Structure formats: structure tokens, C-alpha cells
mmCIF file of C-alpha atoms (C1' of nucleotides) in Angstrom:
data_model
loop_
_atom_site.group_PDB
_atom_site.id
_atom_site.type_symbol
_atom_site.label_atom_id
_atom_site.label_comp_id
_atom_site.label_asym_id
_atom_site.label_seq_id
_atom_site.Cartn_x
_atom_site.Cartn_y
_atom_site.Cartn_z
ATOM 1 C CA MET O 1 100.044 101.305 59.441
ATOM 2 C CA LYS O 2 102.854 100.646 61.789
ATOM 3 C CA GLU O 3 102.727 97.761 64.178
ATOM 4 C CA ASN O 4 105.599 99.216 66.083
ATOM 5 C CA GLU O 5 103.254 101.934 67.269
ATOM 6 C CA ASN O 6 100.956 99.317 68.674
ATOM 7 C CA PHE O 7 102.038 99.843 72.235
ATOM 8 C CA PHE O 8 102.421 103.582 71.928
ATOM 9 C CA GLU O 9 99.017 103.933 70.378
ATOM 10 C CA ARG O 10 97.611 102.194 73.429
ATOM 11 C CA VAL O 11 99.167 104.720 75.731
ATOM 12 C CA TYR O 12 98.105 107.596 73.532
ATOM 13 C CA ALA O 13 94.558 106.324 73.480
ATOM 14 C CA ILE O 14 94.392 106.294 77.258
ATOM 15 C CA ALA O 15 96.156 109.607 77.649
ATOM 16 C CA ARG O 16 93.687 111.207 75.286
ATOM 17 C CA LEU O 17 90.867 109.899 77.450
ATOM 18 C CA ILE O 18 92.077 111.799 80.472
ATOM 19 C CA PRO O 19 89.379 114.360 81.298
ATOM 20 C CA TYR O 20 90.055 118.007 82.017
ATOM 21 C CA GLY O 21 91.263 118.761 85.516
ATOM 22 C CA LYS O 22 92.215 115.152 86.089
ATOM 23 C CA VAL O 23 95.516 113.350 86.359
ATOM 24 C CA THR O 24 96.655 109.741 86.284
ATOM 25 C CA SER O 25 99.794 107.752 86.870
ATOM 26 C CA TYR O 26 101.929 105.769 84.458
ATOM 27 C CA GLY O 27 101.195 102.631 86.394
ATOM 28 C CA ALA O 28 97.469 103.210 86.083
ATOM 29 C CA ILE O 29 97.754 103.465 82.325
ATOM 30 C CA ALA O 30 100.092 100.511 82.156
ATOM 31 C CA LYS O 31 97.663 98.478 84.193
ATOM 32 C CA ALA O 32 94.833 99.571 81.952
ATOM 33 C CA LEU O 33 96.818 98.314 79.023
ATOM 34 C CA GLY O 34 97.379 95.059 80.852
ATOM 35 C CA THR O 35 101.099 95.658 81.164
ATOM 36 C CA ALA O 36 101.398 97.023 84.683
ATOM 37 C CA ARG O 37 105.012 95.898 84.723
ATOM 38 C CA SER O 38 105.761 98.079 81.766
ATOM 39 C CA ALA O 39 104.900 101.262 83.599
ATOM 40 C CA ARG O 40 108.307 102.500 82.570
ATOM 41 C CA MET O 41 107.461 101.873 78.966
ATOM 42 C CA VAL O 42 104.393 104.050 79.412
ATOM 43 C CA GLY O 43 106.668 106.891 80.365
ATOM 44 C CA TRP O 44 108.670 106.215 77.270
ATOM 45 C CA ALA O 45 105.590 106.369 75.153
ATOM 46 C CA MET O 46 104.709 109.658 76.786
ATOM 47 C CA ASN O 47 108.118 110.890 75.764
ATOM 48 C CA ALA O 48 107.184 110.322 72.153
ATOM 49 C CA SER O 49 103.770 111.753 72.928
ATOM 50 C CA GLY O 50 105.547 115.047 73.384
ATOM 51 C CA LEU O 51 105.442 115.158 69.608
ATOM 52 C CA LYS O 52 101.699 114.775 69.802
ATOM 53 C CA GLU O 53 99.780 117.890 70.696
ATOM 54 C CA ASP O 54 96.711 115.794 71.306
ATOM 55 C CA ILE O 55 98.351 113.995 74.159
ATOM 56 C CA PRO O 56 97.974 115.770 77.507
ATOM 57 C CA ALA O 57 101.125 114.252 78.908
ATOM 58 C CA HIS O 58 101.076 116.891 81.630
ATOM 59 C CA ARG O 59 98.156 115.004 83.127
ATOM 60 C CA VAL O 60 100.252 111.865 83.354
ATOM 61 C CA ILE O 61 102.552 111.645 86.337
ATOM 62 C CA ASN O 62 103.954 109.039 88.679
ATOM 63 C CA ARG O 63 102.103 107.482 91.563
ATOM 64 C CA LYS O 64 103.567 109.906 94.066
ATOM 65 C CA GLY O 65 101.926 112.809 92.323
ATOM 66 C CA LEU O 66 105.279 114.244 91.396
ATOM 67 C CA LEU O 67 105.795 115.920 88.031
ATOM 68 C CA THR O 68 108.680 113.649 87.248
ATOM 69 C CA GLY O 69 108.417 114.318 83.540
ATOM 70 C CA LYS O 70 108.185 118.084 83.670
ATOM 71 C CA HIS O 71 111.839 118.013 82.857
ATOM 72 C CA HIS O 72 110.896 116.738 79.426
ATOM 73 C CA PHE O 73 108.536 119.572 78.675
ATOM 74 C CA GLN O 74 109.429 122.705 76.829
ATOM 75 C CA GLY O 75 109.490 125.180 79.676
ATOM 76 C CA THR O 76 110.865 124.465 83.082
ATOM 77 C CA ASN O 77 107.444 124.698 84.651
ATOM 78 C CA LEU O 78 105.168 124.364 81.643
ATOM 79 C CA MET O 79 103.742 121.099 82.890
ATOM 80 C CA GLN O 80 103.026 122.639 86.257
ATOM 81 C CA GLN O 81 101.420 125.646 84.661
ATOM 82 C CA LEU O 82 99.108 123.476 82.603
ATOM 83 C CA LEU O 83 97.985 121.508 85.628
ATOM 84 C CA GLU O 84 97.330 124.628 87.643
ATOM 85 C CA ASN O 85 95.458 125.969 84.668
ATOM 86 C CA GLU O 86 93.119 123.011 84.975
ATOM 87 C CA GLY O 87 92.445 123.731 88.600
ATOM 88 C CA ILE O 88 95.062 121.365 89.957
ATOM 89 C CA LYS O 89 97.290 122.829 92.619
ATOM 90 C CA VAL O 90 100.937 122.009 92.187
ATOM 91 C CA VAL O 91 103.713 122.922 94.579
ATOM 92 C CA ASP O 92 107.337 122.043 94.034
ATOM 93 C CA ASN O 93 106.519 119.598 91.250
ATOM 94 C CA GLN O 94 104.084 117.876 93.558
ATOM 95 C CA ILE O 95 100.339 117.675 93.028
ATOM 96 C CA ILE O 96 98.094 118.734 95.863
ATOM 97 C CA ASP O 97 95.225 116.360 96.615
ATOM 98 C CA PHE O 98 96.647 113.997 94.067
ATOM 99 C CA GLU O 99 94.170 111.288 94.985
ATOM 100 C CA LYS O 100 91.329 113.753 94.576
ATOM 101 C CA HIS O 101 92.367 114.570 91.041
ATOM 102 C CA PHE O 102 93.430 111.036 90.308
ATOM 103 C CA TRP O 103 91.579 109.521 87.386
ATOM 104 C CA GLN O 104 91.744 105.872 86.457
ATOM 105 C CA PRO O 105 91.506 104.845 82.774
ATOM 106 C CA GLU O 106 88.691 102.659 81.601
ATOM 107 C CA ILE O 107 90.057 99.217 82.111
ATOM 108 C CA THR O 108 86.771 97.522 81.316
ATOM 109 C CA GLY O 109 85.817 97.392 77.673
ATOM 110 C CA PHE O 110 89.242 96.941 76.278
ATOM 111 C CA ASP O 111 88.771 93.361 75.311
ATOM 112 C "C1'" DA F 1 121.688 90.277 67.656
ATOM 113 C "C1'" DA F 2 123.157 92.123 72.129
ATOM 114 C "C1'" DG F 3 123.509 95.637 75.446
ATOM 115 C "C1'" DG F 4 122.033 99.799 77.577
ATOM 116 C "C1'" DT F 5 118.441 102.770 79.057
ATOM 117 C "C1'" DG F 6 114.296 104.828 81.098
ATOM 118 C "C1'" DA F 7 108.660 110.614 82.422
ATOM 119 C "C1'" DC F 8 108.066 103.560 86.931
ATOM 120 C "C1'" DC F 9 106.380 100.543 90.750
ATOM 121 C "C1'" DG F 10 106.510 97.838 94.802
ATOM 122 C "C1'" DG F 11 108.841 96.353 98.863
ATOM 123 C "C1'" DC F 12 111.789 97.209 102.812
ATOM 124 C "C1'" DC F 13 114.187 100.245 106.337
ATOM 125 C "C1'" DT G 1 106.315 109.881 101.383
ATOM 126 C "C1'" DG G 2 111.480 109.816 102.686
ATOM 127 C "C1'" DG G 3 115.326 106.944 100.448
ATOM 128 C "C1'" DC G 4 117.494 102.656 98.225
ATOM 129 C "C1'" DC G 5 117.294 98.241 95.483
ATOM 130 C "C1'" DG G 6 115.497 94.956 92.251
ATOM 131 C "C1'" DG G 7 112.511 93.682 88.587
ATOM 132 C "C1'" DC G 8 110.210 94.112 84.444
ATOM 133 C "C1'" DC G 9 109.178 95.400 79.504
ATOM 134 C "C1'" DA G 10 109.657 97.600 75.301
ATOM 135 C "C1'" DC G 11 112.558 101.032 72.609
ATOM 136 C "C1'" DC G 12 117.113 102.576 70.672
ATOM 137 C "C1'" DT G 13 121.982 102.249 68.872
#
DNA sequence: AAGGTGACCGGCC
DNA sequence: TGGCCGGCCACCT
């Protein structure tokens, strides 16, 4: 076991909980982890999550609903394609009805 | 061990 | 949400 994955595992756990057709923000995950200030770190964890096929990182975006991290995906618009595939409309790297598709992680029950 | 960095967020104009 | 600045936290070299 690796303690250094402690934080990452947290993010992965939440990311894996994201239901189909739903999206969340880094801050939401960070807050769920109790480290709202480390929202940036969440993004970093997602970066490593790119190595994990089980992590739907395409469902994780910033609070503006912008596909900020699509640049880190394989294709140029892979992330956008995936979201649209789940019924989420995306235009110019921006999610339509972001709030409507917004999903907040289960904060309760973590401790 | 220290410094730099980043898929962010919140506040202000 | 449009743009800029500062803060904050963990990872990487």
C-alpha cells in the first residue's frame, strides 16, 4: 500500500462515484474531501487519473462548466465527445445547463 | 530540503 | 461569466 496515494485515492473514489450523464467541479470534490482549498490538487490528481480508465475525468470540470482539462485528454475534443455522449451538451468547451448536470459528491458519510 | 508548478476558487472591477 | 490577482495545498525535480 502506498500512503502517498492517500489523497489521490480520495479523489479517485469520488470521481468514480460520479453517475452517468452528470458532471462535477474540482472544488466540489475538494470540498467533499474536506480540502476545498486544495481544489488545484484535485485537478492534479485527475491528471494522474488519466492513467486510470475507471476514472471518468471527463465528468470533472471547473466551476464555470468549462472543459479546462480537455487539453490533457488524448484527442482534442475527446472529453467533449464523451460528455455529449452522456447527453450533456457542450459548446466551445463549455457545458450547457451546467447546473442542471451538476452533481455533488456525497459529503456525508465520509467520517 | 527548497523552489516551482498547477485540469482551481473566490473576490473585485 | 468576462478578466486579473492572491491564496492555498500537495506533488515533482
